[in-house]
XYZ file of N, CA and C in Angstrom:
738
model
N 122.812 97.231 106.024
C 121.689 97.853 104.657
C 122.188 98.032 103.161
N 121.733 97.526 102.082
C 122.255 97.285 101.033
C 121.069 97.462 99.952
N 120.609 98.303 99.260
C 120.280 98.104 97.817
C 120.334 97.537 97.236
N 119.533 96.243 96.876
C 119.718 95.690 95.787
C 119.101 95.810 94.282
N 117.668 96.158 94.390
C 117.325 96.770 92.859
C 116.380 97.809 93.600
N 116.142 98.687 92.586
C 115.019 100.077 92.883
C 115.121 100.695 92.245
N 113.292 101.468 92.514
C 112.540 101.839 91.407
C 112.451 101.158 90.372
N 111.494 99.255 90.678
C 110.886 99.021 90.042
C 109.776 99.126 89.055
N 109.080 99.346 88.299
C 108.322 99.563 87.340
C 107.079 99.619 87.992
N 106.733 98.622 88.279
C 105.825 97.548 89.367
C 105.701 98.015 91.096
N 107.100 97.784 91.814
C 107.501 97.491 92.730
C 107.961 96.171 92.802
N 108.960 95.148 93.885
C 109.344 94.135 93.909
C 107.681 93.745 94.944
N 107.522 91.885 95.094
C 107.076 92.140 95.787
C 106.993 89.707 95.875
N 106.444 89.427 96.491
C 106.098 88.358 96.696
C 107.922 87.576 97.019
N 108.891 87.792 97.353
C 110.019 87.570 97.661
C 110.303 86.170 98.341
N 111.341 85.141 97.600
C 111.814 84.206 97.803
C 112.946 83.774 97.792
N 113.603 83.319 97.921
C 114.888 82.715 98.060
C 115.057 81.126 97.350
N 116.713 81.220 96.521
C 116.807 79.671 95.861
C 118.113 79.917 95.545
N 119.116 78.975 96.497
C 120.543 79.307 96.011
C 121.235 80.749 96.439
N 120.403 81.109 97.377
C 120.737 82.359 97.878
C 120.710 83.598 96.525
N 120.399 82.862 95.265
C 119.831 84.295 94.997
C 118.123 84.638 95.022
N 117.720 86.097 95.149
C 116.460 86.591 95.558
C 115.549 86.654 94.612
N 114.253 86.025 94.554
C 113.082 85.643 93.540
C 112.613 86.931 94.374
N 112.136 87.258 93.054
C 110.768 88.616 93.405
C 109.919 88.548 92.075
N 108.333 89.368 92.355
C 107.658 88.885 90.943
C 108.516 90.129 90.340
N 107.656 90.965 89.633
C 107.940 92.559 88.734
C 106.946 92.027 87.358
N 105.616 92.555 87.975
C 104.286 92.650 87.327
C 104.244 91.477 86.791
N 104.502 90.292 85.130
C 103.648 89.283 84.842
C 104.926 88.275 85.286
N 106.508 88.792 85.695
C 107.935 88.264 85.416
C 108.449 87.856 86.448
N 108.676 86.182 86.352
C 109.220 85.586 87.390
C 111.032 85.982 88.111
N 111.524 86.406 88.785
C 112.525 87.363 88.188
C 113.739 86.833 89.559
N 114.799 86.137 89.219
C 116.230 85.772 89.781
C 117.223 86.601 90.022
N 117.508 87.183 91.499
C 119.005 88.661 91.040
C 119.832 87.272 92.433
N 121.423 87.510 91.641
C 121.966 86.375 92.278
C 122.547 87.650 93.180
N 123.133 87.058 94.102
C 123.442 87.357 95.832
C 125.489 88.463 94.993
N 125.437 88.124 94.250
C 126.579 89.606 93.889
C 125.774 90.548 93.732
N 124.271 91.296 93.322
C 123.500 91.863 92.797
C 123.923 91.514 91.627
N 124.748 91.261 90.482
C 124.379 91.361 89.223
C 123.196 91.270 88.016
N 123.378 90.742 87.138
C 123.092 90.581 86.285
C 121.198 90.426 86.770
N 119.998 90.622 86.778
C 118.219 90.186 86.609
C 117.909 88.952 85.892
N 118.115 87.452 86.380
C 117.478 86.201 85.689
C 116.068 86.447 85.392
N 115.503 86.417 84.370
C 113.820 86.294 83.528
C 113.889 84.561 84.438
N 113.389 84.119 85.485
C 113.081 82.379 85.730
C 111.903 82.138 84.567
N 110.584 82.984 84.271
C 108.842 82.544 83.720
C 108.676 83.721 83.741
N 107.955 83.924 82.570
C 107.196 85.297 82.246
C 105.717 84.639 81.752
N 104.884 84.795 82.926
C 103.648 83.809 82.862
C 102.639 85.127 82.445
N 101.896 84.661 81.476
C 100.270 84.701 80.778
C 99.502 85.801 81.558
N 98.718 84.852 82.342
C 98.212 85.464 84.060
C 98.648 85.332 85.112
N 98.411 85.670 85.536
C 98.507 86.095 87.428
C 98.350 85.009 88.354
N 99.448 83.887 88.732
C 98.868 82.894 89.241
C 99.130 83.483 90.241
N 97.895 82.194 91.126
C 97.538 82.089 92.679
C 98.781 81.883 93.405
N 100.046 80.975 93.415
C 100.744 81.280 93.810
C 101.946 80.569 93.432
N 102.954 80.178 93.895
C 103.820 79.284 92.363
C 105.079 79.385 94.696
N 105.572 77.915 93.362
C 107.000 77.163 94.567
C 107.535 76.111 93.844
N 109.375 76.447 93.340
C 109.863 76.206 91.957
C 111.109 74.713 93.048
N 111.518 73.916 91.589
C 113.057 73.082 92.317
C 113.864 73.562 91.951
N 114.735 72.796 91.158
C 115.839 73.235 90.845
C 115.454 72.662 89.050
N 114.184 72.387 88.802
C 114.235 71.922 87.299
C 112.515 72.152 86.809
N 111.593 72.668 87.934
C 110.502 72.489 87.448
C 109.790 74.236 88.195
N 108.875 74.575 87.740
C 108.030 76.360 88.438
C 106.788 75.385 88.594
N 105.511 75.180 89.808
C 104.631 74.943 89.853
C 104.214 76.017 90.109
N 102.731 76.203 89.888
C 101.854 77.496 90.173
C 100.655 77.177 90.074
N 99.338 77.464 90.915
C 97.977 77.325 90.933
C 97.510 78.244 89.938
N 96.332 78.134 89.411
C 95.781 79.231 88.290
C 94.544 78.171 88.559
N 93.433 79.313 88.123
C 92.138 78.773 87.317
C 91.749 77.028 87.646
N 92.063 77.634 89.200
C 91.533 76.279 90.324
C 92.741 74.817 90.269
N 93.478 74.418 89.739
C 94.187 73.673 88.737
C 96.021 73.841 89.585
N 96.640 73.501 89.492
C 97.549 73.098 90.264
C 98.697 72.460 88.563
N 99.644 73.495 88.225
C 100.694 73.065 86.507
C 102.062 73.248 87.095
N 102.405 72.556 85.943
C 103.925 71.925 86.605
C 104.546 72.813 84.964
N 105.438 73.407 84.700
C 106.485 74.280 83.856
C 107.727 73.864 84.087
N 108.691 73.844 82.929
C 109.973 73.333 83.162
C 110.831 74.830 83.510
N 110.987 75.184 84.217
C 112.005 76.123 84.500
C 112.437 77.029 82.914
N 112.242 77.467 82.523
C 112.506 78.418 81.522
C 112.189 78.817 80.231
N 110.873 77.640 79.966
C 110.614 76.905 78.985
C 108.728 78.159 79.357
N 107.840 78.345 77.894
C 106.585 79.516 78.262
C 105.333 78.698 78.390
N 105.195 79.790 79.174
C 103.529 78.882 80.141
C 102.440 78.086 79.376
N 102.624 78.572 78.003
C 102.211 78.153 77.019
C 102.181 75.670 76.789
N 103.516 75.859 77.425
C 104.155 74.274 77.618
C 103.981 74.428 78.693
N 102.657 73.975 79.845
C 102.171 74.152 81.394
C 101.799 72.729 81.233
N 101.699 72.266 82.162
C 100.650 70.656 82.212
C 100.413 71.487 83.529
N 98.933 70.533 83.751
C 98.176 70.370 84.193
C 98.383 69.361 85.377
N 98.545 69.045 86.770
C 99.524 67.723 87.419
C 98.366 67.205 88.270
N 97.283 68.112 88.810
C 95.914 68.435 89.653
C 94.543 69.114 89.217
N 93.674 68.776 89.984
C 92.852 69.547 89.828
C 92.120 69.819 91.540
N 91.405 70.735 91.610
C 90.069 70.691 92.438
C 91.260 71.997 93.594
N 91.934 72.477 93.181
C 92.154 74.196 94.011
C 91.358 75.219 94.157
N 90.515 74.709 93.715
C 89.381 76.357 93.644
C 88.983 77.277 95.384
N 89.574 76.164 96.415
C 89.582 76.540 97.507
C 90.687 76.203 98.555
N 91.995 77.349 98.039
C 93.053 76.975 98.918
C 93.235 78.582 99.965
N 94.548 78.048 100.663
C 94.573 79.876 101.245
C 96.413 79.981 101.510
N 96.419 81.242 100.421
C 97.759 81.393 100.453
C 98.548 81.190 98.909
N 97.358 79.580 97.996
C 98.012 78.700 97.705
C 99.311 77.497 98.025
N 100.044 78.000 97.257
C 101.167 76.519 97.165
C 102.419 76.965 99.169
N 102.456 76.025 99.847
C 102.787 76.423 101.085
C 104.570 75.974 101.054
N 104.609 75.027 100.089
C 105.853 74.545 100.980
C 106.371 73.781 99.532
N 107.451 73.033 98.973
C 107.460 72.151 98.164
C 108.852 71.670 98.737
N 108.724 70.257 98.664
C 110.097 69.114 98.707
C 110.618 68.667 97.642
N 111.689 67.332 97.811
C 111.142 66.988 96.717
C 110.459 65.524 95.969
N 109.930 64.903 96.625
C 108.671 64.173 96.515
C 107.093 64.818 97.033
N 107.271 65.904 97.673
C 105.693 66.797 98.056
C 105.509 68.112 97.686
N 104.549 68.503 97.438
C 103.814 69.880 96.911
C 103.236 69.757 98.832
N 103.276 71.242 99.365
C 102.359 70.801 100.701
C 101.420 72.829 100.252
N 100.198 71.940 100.807
C 98.803 73.630 100.497
C 98.268 73.478 101.465
N 97.497 75.048 101.188
C 95.651 74.726 102.427
C 94.975 74.372 101.750
N 93.211 73.526 101.928
C 92.158 73.658 101.597
C 91.603 74.783 101.968
N 91.244 76.330 101.746
C 90.126 76.494 102.615
C 88.504 75.771 102.994
N 88.280 75.440 102.000
C 86.614 74.723 102.409
C 86.050 74.112 103.782
N 87.923 73.367 104.045
C 88.444 73.070 105.408
C 88.727 73.333 105.920
N 89.821 73.694 106.001
C 90.476 74.252 106.806
C 91.901 73.478 107.100
N 92.382 72.543 106.150
C 93.733 71.332 106.649
C 94.318 72.353 106.080
N 95.741 71.882 106.442
C 97.469 71.277 105.626
C 97.717 70.245 105.006
N 97.279 69.796 103.675
C 97.527 68.977 102.685
C 98.846 68.641 102.023
N 99.198 67.223 101.796
C 100.457 67.163 101.078
C 100.281 66.028 100.413
N 100.684 66.501 98.320
C 100.873 66.070 97.493
C 101.938 65.565 96.908
N 102.158 64.272 96.598
C 102.737 63.395 96.116
C 103.566 63.576 94.456
N 104.860 64.407 93.916
C 104.399 65.187 92.877
C 104.746 63.949 91.734
N 104.660 63.073 92.382
C 105.165 62.144 91.000
C 103.497 61.405 90.741
N 102.826 61.731 91.579
C 101.507 61.623 90.807
C 101.200 59.796 91.278
N 101.603 59.603 91.966
C 101.844 58.277 93.151
C 100.214 58.019 93.814
N 99.263 59.468 94.013
C 98.202 59.252 95.294
C 97.387 60.652 95.101
N 96.414 60.469 95.480
C 95.805 61.619 94.708
C 95.915 62.575 97.061
N 96.228 63.721 96.998
C 96.691 64.830 98.597
C 95.543 63.776 99.397
N 96.384 63.853 101.316
C 96.184 63.439 101.923
C 96.547 64.731 102.973
N 95.380 64.802 103.961
C 95.268 65.461 104.881
C 96.639 65.000 105.943
N 96.926 66.318 106.213
C 98.174 66.736 107.271
C 97.474 66.794 108.526
N 96.963 67.863 109.026
C 96.646 68.703 110.388
C 95.191 69.529 109.757
N 93.801 69.675 110.616
C 93.210 70.394 110.669
C 93.747 71.938 111.571
N 93.086 72.629 111.367
C 94.129 74.419 111.852
C 92.187 74.601 112.608
N 92.509 75.122 113.620
C 91.404 75.812 114.388
C 91.383 77.433 114.411
N 90.849 77.482 113.667
C 90.000 79.271 112.900
C 90.278 79.722 111.556
N 90.910 80.917 111.258
C 90.041 81.210 110.246
C 92.074 81.234 109.884
N 93.015 80.037 109.124
C 93.756 80.580 108.006
C 93.740 81.461 106.977
N 94.911 82.740 107.393
C 95.251 83.562 106.150
C 96.385 83.142 105.106
N 97.696 82.963 105.941
C 98.909 82.251 105.229
C 99.170 81.077 106.095
N 100.516 80.692 104.835
C 100.971 79.153 106.526
C 102.269 79.115 105.650
N 102.932 78.757 105.977
C 104.528 78.577 105.933
C 104.554 76.917 106.707
N 105.397 76.664 105.885
C 106.106 74.512 106.959
C 107.540 75.701 107.584
N 107.587 74.900 108.362
C 109.557 74.701 108.893
C 110.247 73.880 108.216
N 111.180 74.537 108.219
C 112.737 73.648 107.387
C 112.881 71.854 108.007
N 112.242 71.668 108.883
C 112.818 70.244 109.527
C 111.103 69.649 109.080
N 110.412 70.265 108.497
C 109.042 69.399 108.571
C 107.824 69.895 109.285
N 108.397 69.836 110.381
C 107.836 69.013 111.633
C 106.136 70.185 111.868
N 106.476 71.451 112.016
C 105.707 72.392 112.118
C 105.529 72.912 110.728
N 103.905 74.251 111.271
C 103.915 75.059 109.849
C 103.266 75.862 111.212
N 103.726 77.625 109.948
C 103.621 78.301 111.429
C 101.989 79.212 110.284
N 101.343 79.344 110.879
C 99.872 79.592 110.050
C 99.520 80.675 111.526
N 99.157 82.784 110.163
C 98.540 83.810 110.073
C 97.463 83.202 110.472
N 97.148 83.297 111.512
C 95.204 83.156 111.685
C 94.299 84.909 111.672
N 93.262 84.774 111.056
C 92.572 85.939 111.300
C 91.407 86.277 112.091
N 91.917 86.928 113.557
C 90.556 86.944 114.764
C 89.744 87.404 114.133
N 88.627 87.706 114.763
C 87.468 87.469 114.691
C 86.553 89.026 115.567
N 85.847 89.598 114.231
C 85.632 90.960 114.893
C 86.990 92.499 114.585
N 88.004 91.822 113.882
C 88.617 92.154 113.255
C 89.573 93.255 114.693
N 89.918 91.868 114.627
C 90.889 92.182 116.678
C 91.988 91.929 116.206
N 92.844 92.157 114.755
C 93.973 91.069 114.382
C 94.506 90.130 113.745
N 95.674 90.211 113.645
C 95.969 88.637 112.671
C 96.640 87.561 114.484
N 96.717 86.545 114.353
C 97.721 86.202 115.160
C 98.389 85.301 114.647
N 99.329 84.766 114.476
C 100.271 84.042 114.386
C 100.746 82.799 115.432
N 101.305 81.319 114.477
C 100.646 80.838 115.607
C 102.219 79.197 115.032
N 101.911 78.381 115.915
C 103.199 77.241 115.800
C 102.035 76.167 116.247
N 101.751 75.500 115.068
C 101.096 74.119 114.900
C 102.127 72.980 114.684
N 101.970 72.391 115.784
C 103.268 71.036 115.942
C 102.355 69.830 114.848
N 102.807 69.385 113.478
C 102.573 68.445 113.033
C 103.124 66.956 113.730
N 102.781 66.679 114.970
C 103.037 65.483 115.454
C 101.977 64.536 115.627
N 101.102 65.004 115.310
C 99.449 64.578 114.842
C 98.253 65.216 116.479
N 99.557 65.792 117.824
C 98.482 66.508 117.955
C 98.425 67.737 118.128
N 98.546 68.863 116.995
C 98.039 69.977 116.467
C 98.090 70.297 117.815
N 99.248 70.777 118.282
C 99.698 72.303 119.477
C 99.950 72.763 119.124
N 99.252 73.843 119.692
C 99.314 75.194 118.696
C 100.212 75.962 120.159
N 101.364 76.884 119.675
C 102.081 77.782 120.008
C 101.836 79.358 120.146
N 101.702 80.565 120.092
C 101.508 81.492 120.185
C 102.749 82.163 119.636
N 102.786 83.045 118.681
C 104.398 83.535 118.572
C 104.024 85.196 118.413
N 103.284 85.377 118.023
C 103.162 87.137 117.550
C 101.893 87.420 117.504
N 101.253 88.478 118.077
C 100.239 89.199 117.687
C 99.127 89.507 119.735
N 97.586 90.379 118.884
C 97.547 90.755 120.245
C 97.855 90.645 121.585
N 97.102 88.632 121.466
C 98.057 87.750 122.878
C 98.792 88.179 123.783
N 99.398 89.070 122.865
C 101.265 88.645 122.881
C 101.487 90.335 123.239
N 102.430 90.780 124.021
C 102.191 91.721 124.937
C 103.767 91.895 124.161
N 103.797 93.577 123.381
C 104.423 94.673 122.477
C 104.323 93.600 121.244
N 104.174 93.276 121.059
C 104.307 92.235 119.885
C 103.810 92.992 118.338
N 103.304 92.495 117.569
C 102.317 92.791 116.316
C 100.906 92.843 116.697
N 100.490 93.308 116.302
C 98.788 93.143 116.394
C 98.001 92.167 114.194
N 98.846 92.617 114.069
C 98.835 92.332 112.817
C 99.617 91.154 111.814
N 100.352 90.586 111.819
C 101.463 89.660 111.447
C 100.968 89.036 110.543
N 101.959 89.301 109.609
C 101.391 88.742 108.296
C 103.130 88.179 107.058
N 102.911 87.311 106.364
C 103.923 87.144 105.554
C 104.862 86.578 106.529
N 104.469 85.396 107.028
C 106.090 84.968 107.667
C 106.927 84.131 106.916
N 108.106 83.903 106.961
C 109.762 83.032 106.858
C 110.368 82.731 108.160
N 110.232 81.533 107.975
C 110.993 80.603 108.201
C 112.744 80.601 107.961
N 113.554 80.908 108.971
C 115.111 80.803 107.961
C 115.444 79.496 107.997
N 115.898 79.023 106.851
C 116.470 77.969 106.689
C 116.801 76.410 107.540
N 117.502 78.226 108.589
C 118.644 77.086 110.008
C 117.362 76.464 110.818
N 116.550 76.959 110.378
C 115.051 76.876 111.276
C 115.026 77.215 113.121
N 116.099 78.521 112.937
C 115.928 79.342 114.263
C 115.105 80.732 114.482
N 115.016 80.880 113.679
C 114.089 82.719 113.512
C 113.760 82.447 112.595
N 111.886 83.859 112.615
C 111.127 84.098 112.223
C 111.137 85.288 111.504
N 111.156 85.589 110.315
C 110.761 87.156 110.300
C 109.513 87.200 109.806
N 108.118 88.085 109.741
C 106.869 88.595 109.732
C 107.018 90.368 109.760
N 105.935 90.638 108.577
C 105.814 92.192 108.931
C 104.558 91.693 109.463
N 103.927 93.602 109.800
C 103.485 93.633 110.529
C 102.551 94.748 110.160
N 100.693 94.495 109.038
C 100.328 94.852 108.360
C 99.547 95.969 109.217
N 100.086 96.575 110.566
C 99.106 97.919 110.769
C 99.958 98.583 110.276
N 101.819 98.201 110.630
C 102.604 98.832 110.798
C 103.187 99.141 109.666
N 103.043 97.775 108.733
C 104.253 98.275 107.457
C 105.465 97.774 107.893
N 106.091 97.401 109.271
C 107.218 97.040 109.252
C 107.361 95.532 109.328
N 108.934 95.599 108.969
C 109.676 93.754 109.792
C 110.151 94.000 110.295
N 109.562 92.652 111.326
C 109.937 92.320 113.217
C 110.598 90.417 112.466
N 111.713 90.199 113.284
C 112.601 88.819 113.164
C 111.716 88.361 114.745
N 112.098 87.553 115.113
C 112.065 86.795 116.499
C 112.480 84.978 116.503
N 112.982 84.781 117.346
C 113.874 83.300 117.305
C 112.222 82.321 117.312
N 112.367 81.225 116.501
C 111.479 80.214 116.475
C 111.101 79.774 117.806
N 112.496 79.494 118.682
C 111.768 78.892 120.401
C 112.312 79.959 121.515
N 111.873 80.240 121.777
C 112.235 81.617 122.867
C 111.301 82.609 122.268
N 111.825 83.481 122.820
C 110.569 85.306 123.513
C 111.867 85.652 122.372
N 111.949 87.122 123.106
C 112.342 88.243 122.339
C 111.583 88.636 120.676
N 112.335 89.960 119.955
C 111.261 90.392 119.374
C 111.696 91.962 118.314
N 112.776 91.087 117.208
C 113.750 92.896 116.813
C 112.927 93.332 115.548
N 112.966 94.581 115.378
C 112.316 94.857 114.241
C 113.542 95.335 113.448
N 113.331 95.599 112.388
C 114.720 95.149 111.543
C 113.940 96.723 110.245
N 113.209 97.202 109.999
C 113.232 98.280 109.594
C 112.290 99.205 109.676
N 112.942 100.145 109.270
C 111.432 101.912 110.370
C 111.300 102.623 109.823
N 110.016 101.925 109.814
C 108.927 103.058 109.078
C 108.612 102.662 107.371
N 109.553 101.393 106.671
C 108.609 100.686 105.571
C 108.975 99.872 105.330
N 108.355 98.535 105.029
C 108.508 97.204 104.882
C 107.756 96.157 104.507
N 107.718 95.191 103.824
C 106.634 94.346 104.374
C 107.295 92.990 104.157
N 107.114 92.263 102.275
C 108.194 90.986 102.244
C 108.830 90.796 102.773
N 109.537 89.704 103.245
C 111.033 89.116 103.182
C 111.320 87.632 102.856
N 112.259 88.026 103.175
C 113.200 86.059 102.723
C 114.137 86.761 102.989
N 114.835 85.268 103.694
C 116.357 84.517 104.271
C 116.737 84.596 103.397
N 118.585 84.371 103.651
C 119.504 83.669 102.149
C 119.917 82.582 103.083
N 120.712 81.457 102.388
C 120.455 80.441 102.197
C 121.073 79.573 103.573
N 122.265 80.995 104.161
C 123.178 80.676 105.447
C 121.922 80.701 106.035
N 121.149 81.663 105.908
C 120.072 82.589 107.567
C 121.045 83.269 107.571
N 122.155 84.641 107.234
C 122.608 85.384 108.384
C 122.189 86.622 107.727
N 121.668 86.458 106.291
C 121.093 87.670 105.719
C 119.301 88.025 105.558
N 118.882 88.930 105.843
C 117.524 88.829 105.775
C 117.062 90.491 104.275
N 116.472 89.923 103.058
C 116.152 90.599 102.250
C 114.481 91.200 102.829
N 113.925 92.130 101.594
C 112.334 93.291 102.569
C 113.114 93.758 101.456
N 111.142 93.896 101.198
C 110.424 95.009 100.370
C 110.277 96.068 101.089
N 110.614 97.121 100.673
C 111.172 98.643 100.992
C 110.452 99.690 99.769
N 108.782 100.174 100.507
C 108.076 100.255 98.432
C 108.513 100.067 97.881
N 109.114 100.206 96.771
C 110.080 100.112 95.024
C 111.142 99.338 95.896
N 111.467 99.223 96.483
C 113.524 98.431 96.728
C 113.386 96.900 97.085
N 113.970 96.751 97.349
C 115.060 94.882 97.942
C 115.912 95.839 98.128
N 115.782 95.320 99.323
C 117.138 95.304 100.860
C 117.694 94.130 100.845
């Protein structure tokens, strides 16, 4: 275990990785920490807090005030352009980004949608989720989505895998229905090789890892952990621990 950044002013959050650099927020700044633990790079400074973000090699995409914005990496926030409207209702904002499409949840219909980035067509529905989705992520192969469902009556959360094959087959991964599992799983992160799933337990504030296909559960942290992100080779896991990245 190695501490990569410690005692930041407001605490790092919203972990992600790109090209093996660790991406995280501090205040209104989106930052990148290189894999060798060197100088932190400023990716973007937001004028106000976005609902969610995703990025590729050239641009940053984020939702704010019901609109999807695009801004070139390294450019000022005021240069951002609105590329789509109608994002007043969404779950956990942007779920995934490929070279051609952006994926997001529509809260009003609990549906997973895809939007072409070139503006050639309007968003289209991929699958409807049965339940109350809280957040979700696509698997690297694009064949399924990992969804956090909020259970009725405060019974906790259920972490499930929903197939995007038209049948929308649901496979439970963590939650009260699985013995010796986390009762309130949140913040799922699938490894780039598609083999492992990391998530946090909101009840215990611990980070866990399990095989995406199969069984078994490994507790990564001991007393303090929440957000997580995988390295590009899927061999390392970063996570937030109080005000540190480890």
